[in-house]
Coordinates of C-alpha atoms in Angstrom, one line a residue:
M20 CA 12.5 4.8 25.0
R21 CA 10.4 6.5 27.7
S22 CA 9.9 10.4 27.5
R23 CA 7.9 13.3 28.8
S24 CA 8.8 15.2 25.6
A25 CA 6.0 15.4 22.8
S26 CA 8.4 16.0 20.1
A27 CA 10.8 13.3 21.1
I28 CA 7.8 10.5 21.2
R29 CA 6.6 11.8 17.7
D30 CA 9.9 11.7 16.2
S31 CA 10.4 8.3 17.4
V32 CA 7.3 6.9 16.0
N33 CA 7.7 9.0 12.7
A34 CA 11.3 7.3 12.3
L35 CA 9.9 3.8 12.5
T36 CA 6.7 4.5 10.5
A37 CA 8.3 7.0 7.9
D38 CA 5.0 9.1 8.8
E39 CA 5.1 12.8 9.5
H40 CA 2.5 13.1 12.0
L41 CA 1.8 15.9 14.2
L42 CA 1.3 15.3 18.1
V43 CA -0.7 17.8 20.1
P44 CA -1.0 17.3 23.9
H45 CA -4.2 18.1 25.4
Q46 CA -2.4 19.6 28.6
G47 CA 1.0 19.5 30.4
T48 CA 3.6 16.9 29.9
L49 CA 3.4 13.5 28.8
D50 CA 4.7 10.2 30.0
G51 CA 5.0 8.2 26.9
T52 CA 6.4 5.0 25.7
V53 CA 7.7 3.8 22.1
N54 CA 8.9 0.4 21.5
G55 CA 9.4 -0.8 17.8
L56 CA 11.4 -2.2 15.1
R57 CA 11.5 -2.9 11.6
A58 CA 11.1 -6.7 10.4
R59 CA 12.6 -6.3 7.0
A60 CA 9.8 -4.1 4.9
V61 CA 7.4 -4.0 7.7
S62 CA 7.6 -1.5 10.6
L63 CA 5.8 -2.4 14.0
V64 CA 5.5 0.2 16.7
F65 CA 3.7 0.3 20.1
V66 CA 3.2 3.7 21.5
A67 CA 1.2 5.0 24.5
Y68 CA 1.0 8.7 25.7
G69 CA 0.2 8.4 29.4
S70 CA -1.8 11.5 28.8
G71 CA -4.5 12.9 26.4
V72 CA -3.1 13.8 22.9
T73 CA -4.3 14.3 19.3
I74 CA -2.4 13.0 16.6
V75 CA -2.9 14.2 13.1
S76 CA -1.4 12.2 10.2
P77 CA -1.2 13.4 6.6
P78 CA -2.4 11.5 3.7
S79 CA -0.4 8.4 3.8
G80 CA 0.4 8.5 0.0
R81 CA 2.7 5.5 -1.2
R82 CA 3.1 4.2 2.5
V83 CA 0.4 2.0 4.0
L84 CA -0.1 2.4 7.6
V85 CA -2.4 0.5 9.7
V86 CA -3.4 1.4 13.6
I87 CA -4.6 -1.4 15.9
P88 CA -6.2 0.5 19.0
L89 CA -5.5 -1.1 22.4
G90 CA -8.2 1.1 23.7
P91 CA -10.9 3.2 22.5
M92 CA -9.6 5.6 20.0
L93 CA -11.6 8.6 18.5
V94 CA -10.9 8.8 14.9
E95 CA -11.9 11.4 12.1
S96 CA -10.9 11.1 8.6
C97 CA -12.7 11.6 5.2
G98 CA -15.6 13.2 6.8
N99 CA -16.1 10.3 9.0
Q100 CA -15.8 10.0 12.9
W101 CA -16.0 7.1 14.9
V102 CA -14.8 5.3 17.9
A103 CA -12.3 2.7 16.8
N104 CA -11.9 -0.4 18.8
T105 CA -10.7 -2.6 15.8
P106 CA -7.8 -2.0 13.3
F107 CA -8.3 0.5 10.5
A108 CA -5.9 2.0 7.8
L109 CA -5.0 5.5 7.2
S110 CA -6.3 7.1 4.1
S111 CA -3.7 7.9 1.2
H112 CA -5.5 10.9 0.2
H113 CA -6.9 12.5 3.4
Q114 CA -5.5 13.4 6.9
T115 CA -6.6 11.5 9.8
K116 CA -6.9 12.6 13.5
M117 CA -6.9 10.3 16.1
V118 CA -7.3 10.5 20.0
P119 CA -5.9 7.2 21.4
D120 CA -6.5 5.8 24.9
P121 CA -3.7 7.6 27.0
Q122 CA -2.6 4.5 29.0
R123 CA -3.2 1.6 26.8
G124 CA -2.0 3.2 23.5
A125 CA -1.9 1.4 20.1
L126 CA 0.1 -0.8 17.8
V127 CA 1.0 0.8 14.5
G128 CA 2.1 -1.0 11.2
G129 CA 3.7 0.6 8.2
V130 CA 4.9 -0.7 4.6
D131 CA 5.6 1.0 1.5
A132 CA 3.0 0.4 -1.0
E133 CA 5.5 -1.0 -3.4
S134 CA 6.5 -3.8 -1.1
L135 CA 3.1 -4.8 -0.4
E136 CA 2.3 -4.9 -4.0
S137 CA 5.2 -7.2 -4.8
Y138 CA 4.0 -9.5 -2.0
L139 CA 0.2 -9.4 -3.3
V140 CA 1.6 -10.3 -6.7
A141 CA 3.8 -13.2 -5.4
T142 CA 1.3 -14.9 -3.1
S143 CA -2.2 -14.2 -4.8
N144 CA -0.7 -15.3 -8.3
R145 CA -2.8 -12.3 -9.8
P146 CA -1.4 -9.5 -11.7
L147 CA -1.7 -5.8 -10.4
V148 CA -3.2 -3.4 -12.9
K149 CA -2.9 -0.2 -10.8
P150 CA -1.1 0.8 -7.8
I151 CA -2.8 0.4 -4.3
S152 CA -4.9 3.5 -3.3
L153 CA -6.5 3.7 -0.1
K154 CA -8.9 6.4 -0.9
S155 CA -12.4 5.8 0.5
S156 CA -15.6 7.6 1.6
V157 CA -16.2 5.2 4.3
P158 CA -13.7 4.4 7.0
L159 CA -11.0 2.0 6.1
Q160 CA -11.8 -0.7 8.8
L161 CA -9.9 -4.0 8.3
S162 CA -11.8 -7.2 7.8
T163 CA -11.0 -9.9 10.1
P164 CA -10.3 -7.6 12.7
L165 CA -9.9 -10.4 15.3
M166 CA -7.3 -12.5 13.3
V167 CA -5.3 -9.4 12.8
T168 CA -5.2 -7.9 16.2
Q169 CA -4.6 -11.5 17.6
T170 CA -1.7 -12.2 15.4
W171 CA 0.0 -8.9 15.8
L172 CA -0.2 -9.0 19.3
E173 CA 1.3 -12.6 19.5
A174 CA 4.1 -11.3 17.4
C175 CA 4.7 -8.7 19.9
R176 CA 4.7 -11.4 22.6
Q177 CA 7.1 -13.3 20.7
L178 CA 9.4 -10.5 20.0
D179 CA 9.5 -9.8 23.8
Q180 CA 10.6 -13.4 24.5
G181 CA 13.5 -12.7 22.1
L182 CA 13.1 -13.7 18.5
P183 CA 16.4 -14.4 16.8
A184 CA 17.4 -12.2 13.9
E185 CA 17.0 -14.9 11.6
S186 CA 13.3 -15.0 12.3
A187 CA 12.9 -11.5 10.6
P188 CA 11.8 -13.0 7.2
W189 CA 9.1 -15.5 9.2
L190 CA 7.9 -12.2 11.1
E191 CA 7.6 -9.9 8.2
N192 CA 5.8 -12.7 6.1
I193 CA 3.2 -13.1 9.0
L194 CA 2.7 -9.2 9.3
L195 CA 2.0 -9.0 5.5
A196 CA -0.1 -12.0 5.2
T197 CA -2.6 -10.9 8.1
L198 CA -2.3 -7.2 6.6
S199 CA -3.2 -8.4 3.2
A200 CA -6.2 -10.4 4.5
G201 CA -7.4 -7.5 6.6
M202 CA -7.3 -5.0 3.9
A203 CA -8.6 -7.4 1.1
P204 CA -11.6 -5.3 0.5
F205 CA -9.7 -2.1 -0.2
L206 CA -7.1 -3.9 -2.5
E207 CA -9.3 -5.7 -4.8
A208 CA -9.5 -2.9 -7.3
S209 CA -5.7 -2.9 -7.8
F210 CA -6.0 -6.4 -9.3
A211 CA -6.8 -7.6 -12.8
P212 CA -10.4 -8.5 -12.8
L213 CA -11.0 -12.2 -12.1
P214 CA -12.7 -14.1 -14.8
T215 CA -16.5 -14.7 -14.3
K216 CA -17.6 -17.7 -12.3
G217 CA -17.0 -20.8 -14.9
G218 CA -14.7 -18.6 -17.0
P219 CA -11.8 -20.5 -18.8
G220 CA -8.4 -20.7 -17.0
Y221 CA -6.8 -19.6 -19.9
V222 CA -7.8 -16.1 -19.2
E223 CA -5.9 -16.1 -15.7
Q224 CA -2.9 -17.7 -17.5
A225 CA -3.0 -15.0 -20.3
C226 CA -2.9 -12.3 -17.6
R227 CA 0.1 -13.8 -15.8
Y228 CA 1.6 -14.1 -19.2
L229 CA 1.3 -10.5 -19.7
Q230 CA 2.5 -9.5 -16.0
Q231 CA 5.8 -11.6 -16.8
H232 CA 6.6 -10.0 -20.0
L233 CA 5.6 -6.4 -19.4
S234 CA 9.0 -5.0 -20.6
E235 CA 9.0 -7.1 -23.9
N236 CA 7.6 -6.3 -27.2
V237 CA 4.6 -8.8 -26.3
R238 CA 2.2 -9.5 -29.4
I239 CA -1.0 -10.8 -28.6
D240 CA -0.4 -13.7 -30.8
D241 CA 2.3 -14.7 -28.8
V242 CA 0.1 -14.5 -25.6
A243 CA -2.7 -16.8 -27.2
A244 CA 0.0 -19.2 -28.4
A245 CA 1.5 -19.4 -25.0
V246 CA -2.1 -20.6 -23.3
G247 CA -3.0 -22.7 -26.4
I248 CA -5.8 -20.8 -28.1
S249 CA -6.4 -18.8 -31.3
T250 CA -5.9 -14.9 -31.1
R251 CA -9.6 -14.5 -31.8
Q252 CA -10.7 -16.9 -29.1
L253 CA -8.3 -14.9 -26.5
H254 CA -9.9 -11.6 -27.6
A255 CA -13.4 -12.9 -27.1
A256 CA -12.8 -14.5 -23.6
F257 CA -10.9 -11.2 -22.3
Q258 CA -14.1 -9.3 -23.4
D259 CA -16.5 -11.8 -22.0
H260 CA -14.8 -12.4 -18.8
I261 CA -12.7 -9.2 -17.9
G262 CA -14.7 -6.5 -20.2
R263 CA -11.5 -5.3 -21.7
S264 CA -9.1 -6.4 -24.5
P265 CA -5.9 -8.0 -24.0
A266 CA -4.0 -5.0 -25.3
Q267 CA -6.0 -2.8 -22.7
V268 CA -5.1 -4.9 -19.8
L269 CA -1.5 -4.9 -20.9
R270 CA -1.3 -1.2 -20.9
D271 CA -3.2 -1.0 -17.6
M272 CA -0.3 -3.3 -16.2
R273 CA 2.5 -1.4 -17.8
L274 CA 1.2 2.1 -16.5
A275 CA 0.7 0.6 -13.1
R276 CA 4.4 -0.4 -13.3
V277 CA 5.6 2.9 -14.1
R278 CA 3.5 4.5 -11.7
Q279 CA 4.9 2.2 -9.1
R280 CA 8.6 3.2 -10.0
L281 CA 7.9 6.9 -10.2
E282 CA 6.2 6.9 -6.8
A283 CA 8.9 4.6 -5.1
R284 CA 10.5 5.7 -1.9
G285 CA 14.3 5.9 -1.9
G286 CA 14.5 5.0 -5.8
P287 CA 17.6 6.1 -7.7
K288 CA 17.8 9.9 -7.9
D289 CA 18.8 9.9 -11.8
I290 CA 15.5 8.4 -12.7
T291 CA 13.6 9.6 -15.7
V292 CA 10.3 9.1 -17.0
A293 CA 11.6 8.0 -20.5
G294 CA 13.8 5.4 -18.8
V295 CA 10.9 4.0 -16.6
A296 CA 8.3 4.0 -19.4
N297 CA 11.0 2.1 -21.6
D298 CA 11.6 -0.6 -18.8
A299 CA 7.8 -1.0 -18.5
G300 CA 7.5 -1.7 -22.4
F301 CA 6.2 1.6 -23.7
A302 CA 8.0 2.1 -27.2
H303 CA 6.0 5.4 -27.7
L304 CA 6.8 8.1 -25.3
G305 CA 4.2 10.4 -26.6
R306 CA 1.4 7.9 -26.5
F307 CA 2.5 6.7 -23.0
S308 CA 2.3 10.1 -21.6
A309 CA -1.2 10.4 -23.0
Y310 CA -2.4 7.3 -21.5
Y311 CA -0.7 8.1 -18.4
T312 CA -2.2 11.1 -18.1
E313 CA -5.6 10.1 -18.9
K314 CA -5.5 7.3 -16.1
Y315 CA -3.9 9.3 -13.2
Q316 CA -5.0 12.8 -14.0
E317 CA -1.5 14.1 -13.9
S318 CA 1.4 13.7 -16.3
P319 CA 4.3 11.5 -15.5
S320 CA 6.7 14.3 -15.2
T321 CA 4.2 16.0 -12.6
T322 CA 4.3 12.8 -10.5
L323 CA 8.0 12.6 -10.4
Q324 CA 8.4 16.2 -9.7
R325 CA 5.7 16.0 -6.9
L326 CA 7.7 13.0 -5.3
R327 CA 10.7 14.7 -5.4
G328 CA 9.5 17.9 -4.2
G329 CA 8.1 16.0 -1.2
A330 CA 11.3 14.3 -0.3
A331 CA 12.5 17.5 1.5
R332 CA 9.9 17.9 4.0
P333 CA 9.7 20.9 6.2
P334 CA 10.4 20.5 9.8
L335 CA 7.5 19.8 12.1
T336 CA 6.5 22.6 14.4
T337 CA 7.5 21.8 18.0
T338 CA 4.5 20.8 20.2

């Protein structure tokens, strides 16, 4: 679309990225261009404003948003200010202000954290022990910036030439793969710790077994038997190479599963804390609630109410 209306441009970008950013023109009217699509779980948007603007994006929460500046962009977030020429992610906990190049604009990519988490588990063969959280005191600048930029620009060129509809899974995979590579430094904390160098392979096998049987009544004896060692050996290996017991790792995985379900966008409206906890393998609701509150600093019911309360967002002020 082309428009001179700041609100029309803003709403078009928000509709694709599932963001709720504000757009403040520096002066006069704009001559903006928005072009974008969704490749299954991933949104890809080009936007240029034709005049100076300041963009204010709220904390991204459980939405992962990445910006590829196509010209110098002034960025301010988490007390940091820098001129971005390479891709960066928006903070999940703090607002981000951006002043893009008026003519060259930027590419913006977005994906729900839950979809990215599922992709990471499937492709890395490593279980997640906590949800993705892009909270950092330093700018969330992507690693391998040249690869991310060139791959996403090439995707745009291919789209301009008319990719067939059946290419959507391929495009989604390319975008998620490069996004995961670029964000790797900020995603590592969500994974179960890797065994130390030279550690036994059965530790990682045991972690995969736990991830695959979260909703079941898992006994540590069964895990040990599945990887071919004694229960005592398994406990010792986890303490030596992960620093936590198998039961603690299992609990963290289950808590992460609950958190993902409670924070999932577009989930069923009749979802309940008890139902989600039971599906994740927690048999005792009271102990589950205590563990959850200790880990995430809010009760599970508060998480659910917060997300439901955020579903009905107030209208943006007209700019």
